[in-house]
Coordinates of C-alpha atoms in Angstrom, one line a residue:
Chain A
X1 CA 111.9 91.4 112.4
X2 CA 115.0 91.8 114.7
X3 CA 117.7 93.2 113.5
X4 CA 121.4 93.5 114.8
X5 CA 124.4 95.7 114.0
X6 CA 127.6 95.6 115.0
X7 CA 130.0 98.9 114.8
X8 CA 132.7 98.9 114.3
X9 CA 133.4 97.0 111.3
X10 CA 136.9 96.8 111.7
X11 CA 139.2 97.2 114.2
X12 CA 142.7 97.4 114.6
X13 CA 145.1 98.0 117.7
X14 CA 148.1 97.8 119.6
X15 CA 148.9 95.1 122.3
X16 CA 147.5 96.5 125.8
X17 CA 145.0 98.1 124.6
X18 CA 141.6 98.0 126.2
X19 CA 138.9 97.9 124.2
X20 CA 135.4 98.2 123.6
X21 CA 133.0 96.3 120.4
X22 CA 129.5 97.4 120.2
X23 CA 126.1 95.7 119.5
X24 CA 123.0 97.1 118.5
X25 CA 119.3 95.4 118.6
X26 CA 115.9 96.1 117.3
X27 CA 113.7 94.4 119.0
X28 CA 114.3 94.7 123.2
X29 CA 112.0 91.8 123.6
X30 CA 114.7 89.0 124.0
X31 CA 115.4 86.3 125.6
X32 CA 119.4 86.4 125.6
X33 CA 122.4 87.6 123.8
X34 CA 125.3 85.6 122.8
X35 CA 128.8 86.5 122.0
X36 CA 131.1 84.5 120.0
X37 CA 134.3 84.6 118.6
X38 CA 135.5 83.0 114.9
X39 CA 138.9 82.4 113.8
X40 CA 139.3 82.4 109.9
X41 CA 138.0 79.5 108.1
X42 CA 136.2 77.9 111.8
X43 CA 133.2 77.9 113.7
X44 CA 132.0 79.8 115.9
X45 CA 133.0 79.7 120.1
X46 CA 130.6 80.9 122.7
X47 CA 132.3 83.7 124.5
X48 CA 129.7 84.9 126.8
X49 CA 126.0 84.8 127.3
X50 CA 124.1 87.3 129.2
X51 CA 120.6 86.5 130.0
X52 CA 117.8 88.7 129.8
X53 CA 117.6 89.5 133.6
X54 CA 121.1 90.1 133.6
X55 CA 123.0 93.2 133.6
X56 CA 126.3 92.1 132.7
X57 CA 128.5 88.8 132.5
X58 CA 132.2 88.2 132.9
X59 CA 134.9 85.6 131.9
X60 CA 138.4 86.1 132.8
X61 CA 139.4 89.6 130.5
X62 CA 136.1 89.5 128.9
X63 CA 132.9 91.5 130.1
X64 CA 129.9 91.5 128.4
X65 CA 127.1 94.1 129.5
X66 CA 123.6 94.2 128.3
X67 CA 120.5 97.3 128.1
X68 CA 117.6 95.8 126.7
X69 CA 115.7 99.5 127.2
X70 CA 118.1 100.7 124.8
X71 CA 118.7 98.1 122.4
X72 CA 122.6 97.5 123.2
X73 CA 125.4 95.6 124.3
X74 CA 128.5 96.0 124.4
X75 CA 131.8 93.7 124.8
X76 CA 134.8 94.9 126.8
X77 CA 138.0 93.3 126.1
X78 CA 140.9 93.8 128.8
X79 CA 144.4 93.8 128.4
X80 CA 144.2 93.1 124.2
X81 CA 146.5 90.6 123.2
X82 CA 147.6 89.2 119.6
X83 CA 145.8 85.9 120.3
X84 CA 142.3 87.8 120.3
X85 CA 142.9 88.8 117.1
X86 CA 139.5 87.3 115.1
X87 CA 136.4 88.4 114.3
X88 CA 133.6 88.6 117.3
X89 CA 129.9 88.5 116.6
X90 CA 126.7 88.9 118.8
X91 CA 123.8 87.0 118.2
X92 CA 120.4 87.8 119.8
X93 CA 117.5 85.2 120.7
X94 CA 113.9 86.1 120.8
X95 CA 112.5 82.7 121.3
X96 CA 111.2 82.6 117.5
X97 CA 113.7 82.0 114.7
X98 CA 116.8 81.1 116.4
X99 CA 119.4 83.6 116.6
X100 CA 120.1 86.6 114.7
X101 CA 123.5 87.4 114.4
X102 CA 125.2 90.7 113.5
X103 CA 128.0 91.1 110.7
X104 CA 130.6 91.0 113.3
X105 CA 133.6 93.0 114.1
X106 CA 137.2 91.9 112.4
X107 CA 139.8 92.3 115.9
X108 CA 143.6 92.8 114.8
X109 CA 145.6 93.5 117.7
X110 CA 149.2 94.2 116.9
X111 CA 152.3 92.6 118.8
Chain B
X1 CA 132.1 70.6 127.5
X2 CA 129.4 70.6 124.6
X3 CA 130.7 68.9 121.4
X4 CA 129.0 69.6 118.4
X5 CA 130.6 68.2 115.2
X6 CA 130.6 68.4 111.2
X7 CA 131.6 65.1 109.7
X8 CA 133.7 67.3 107.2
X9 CA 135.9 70.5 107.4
X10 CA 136.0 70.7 103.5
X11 CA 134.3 69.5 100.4
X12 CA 134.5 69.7 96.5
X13 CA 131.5 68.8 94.7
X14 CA 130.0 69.1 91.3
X15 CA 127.3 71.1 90.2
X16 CA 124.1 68.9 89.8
X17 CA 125.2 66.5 92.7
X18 CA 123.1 65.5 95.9
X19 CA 125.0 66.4 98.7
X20 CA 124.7 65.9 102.2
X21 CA 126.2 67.1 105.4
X22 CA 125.9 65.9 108.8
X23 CA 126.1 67.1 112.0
X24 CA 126.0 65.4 115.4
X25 CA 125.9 66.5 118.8
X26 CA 126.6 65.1 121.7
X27 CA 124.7 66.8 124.7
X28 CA 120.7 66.1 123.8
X29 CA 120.5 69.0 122.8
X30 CA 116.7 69.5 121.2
X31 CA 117.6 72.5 119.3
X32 CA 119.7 72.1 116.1
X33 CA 120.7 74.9 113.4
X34 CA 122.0 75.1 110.3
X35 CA 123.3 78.3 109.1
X36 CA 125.4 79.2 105.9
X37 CA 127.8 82.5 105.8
X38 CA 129.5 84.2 103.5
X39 CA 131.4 87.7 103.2
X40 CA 129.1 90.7 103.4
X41 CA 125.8 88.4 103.9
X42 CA 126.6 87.2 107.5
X43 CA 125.1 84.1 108.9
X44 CA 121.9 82.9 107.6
X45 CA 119.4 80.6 108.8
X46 CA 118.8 77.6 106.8
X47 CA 116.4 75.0 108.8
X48 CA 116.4 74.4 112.4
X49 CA 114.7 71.3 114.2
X50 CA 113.5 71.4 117.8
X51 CA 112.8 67.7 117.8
X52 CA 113.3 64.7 116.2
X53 CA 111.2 64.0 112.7
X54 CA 110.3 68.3 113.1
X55 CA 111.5 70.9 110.7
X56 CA 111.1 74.2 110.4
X57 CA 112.6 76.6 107.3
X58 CA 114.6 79.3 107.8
X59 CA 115.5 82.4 106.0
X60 CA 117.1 81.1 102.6
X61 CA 115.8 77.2 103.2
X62 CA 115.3 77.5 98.8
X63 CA 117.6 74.5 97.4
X64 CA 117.9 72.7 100.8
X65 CA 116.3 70.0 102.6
X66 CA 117.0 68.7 106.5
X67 CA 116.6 65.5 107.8
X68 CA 116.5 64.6 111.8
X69 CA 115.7 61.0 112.2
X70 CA 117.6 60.7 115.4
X71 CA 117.9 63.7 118.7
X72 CA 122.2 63.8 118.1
X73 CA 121.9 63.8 114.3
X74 CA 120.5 66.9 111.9
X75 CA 121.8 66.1 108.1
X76 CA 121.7 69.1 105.1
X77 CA 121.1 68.3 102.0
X78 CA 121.4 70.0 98.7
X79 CA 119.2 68.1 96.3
X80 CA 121.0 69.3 93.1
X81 CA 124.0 71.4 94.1
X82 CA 124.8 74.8 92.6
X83 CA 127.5 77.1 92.6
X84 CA 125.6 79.4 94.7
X85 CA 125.8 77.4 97.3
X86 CA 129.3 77.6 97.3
X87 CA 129.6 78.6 101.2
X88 CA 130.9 77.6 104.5
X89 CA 128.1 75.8 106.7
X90 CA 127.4 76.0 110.1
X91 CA 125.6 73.4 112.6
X92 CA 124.8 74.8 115.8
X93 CA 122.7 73.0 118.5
X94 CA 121.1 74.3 121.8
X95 CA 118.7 72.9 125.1
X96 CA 115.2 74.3 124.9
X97 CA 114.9 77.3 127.0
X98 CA 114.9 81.0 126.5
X99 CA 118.1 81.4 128.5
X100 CA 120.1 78.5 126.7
X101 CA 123.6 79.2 124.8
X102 CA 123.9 77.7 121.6
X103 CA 127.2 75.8 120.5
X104 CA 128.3 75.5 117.0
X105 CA 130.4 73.2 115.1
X106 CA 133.5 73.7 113.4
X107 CA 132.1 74.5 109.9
X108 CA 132.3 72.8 106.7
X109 CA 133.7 74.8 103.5
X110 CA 131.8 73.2 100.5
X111 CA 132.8 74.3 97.3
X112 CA 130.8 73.6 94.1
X113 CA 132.6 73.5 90.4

């Protein structure tokens, strides 16, 4: 059964700041992996997808990169800004049971 | 852009009630999804349906039923609500495909008393 993990937790930073959120997967048999973004009390937005083939995927301060053979991915967030503050989470699909989402990682960027 | 949508943000109903929630999308999406989450438990999978009239349980699908009568349209329901099921639920749909990204609805907060 695939399982995901996201480190850290929690995290908490000053404006500027880049920074880096981490994703962890058991099974490297999959077909994608999602990230999203939740703001308190919403839904969930699709950040970035990166499919299996791919390496890495980009949109606008936002990179996403992807190593099946080892089971990670990993989000890079340039230029932090109070506005990202939220919770991101990374989902992965291996064509069975939907997605499987990690616990996510809580994003406070201080002004 | 893909729109998929909850017909309510919140709701307060009482333990023993039938409840339902819909969710309708508007891409054709064959996919649909409904998760619950709450704090420490992350999101779990309920049902999903990958076409119309087809079902297919989830995770915690215990206290839940889905309906898909129509491609756009995947309805929840809790046959006798509980306090458990106290939670904010998720819809989600997505095109058939193993590299396909998934959209998700706003959420809707029920609360049972």
């Amino acid at each position: 059964k695939q399982e995901v993990t996201q480190i850290p937790a929690a995290l908490s930073v000053p404006e500027g700041e880049n920074l880096v959120l981490n994703c962890s997967f058991t099974d490297s048999a999959i077909y994608n992996l999602q990230w999203f973004r939740q703001d308190p009390g919403k839904g969930l937005t699709s950040l970035l997808l990166i499919q299996s083939s791919q390496r890495e995927q980009t949109s606008g301060r936002l990179n996403a990169s992807l190593d099946k053979s080892s089971g990670r991915s990993t989000l890079y967030i340039a230029a932090s800004q109070p506005g990202d503050s939220a919770t991101y989470l990374c989902a992965a699909y291996t064509g069975r049971r939907a997605l499987t989402f990690g616990s996510g990682t809580r994003l406070q960027v201080q002004p | 852009d893909v729109k998929v949508t909850q017909s309510s943000r919140y709701l307060v109903k009482r333990t023993g009630e039938k409840v339902f929630l819909e969710c309708v999308q508007d891409m054709d999406h064959e996919n649909m999804f409904w998760y619950r989450q709450d704090p420490g438990l992350g999101l779990r999978l309920i049902y999903f349906s990958y076409d119309v009239k087809m079902k297919e349980k989830g995770d915690i699908p215990e206290g839940y039923s889905v309906s898909r009568e129509k491609k756009e349209r995947f309805s929840l329901i809790l046959e006798s609500a509980s306090t458990n099921q106290t939670s904010m639920y998720l819809c989600a749909s997505s095109p058939t495909g193993a590299n396909t990204e998934a959209f998700f609805g706003q959420g809707t907060r029920l609360t049972v008393v």
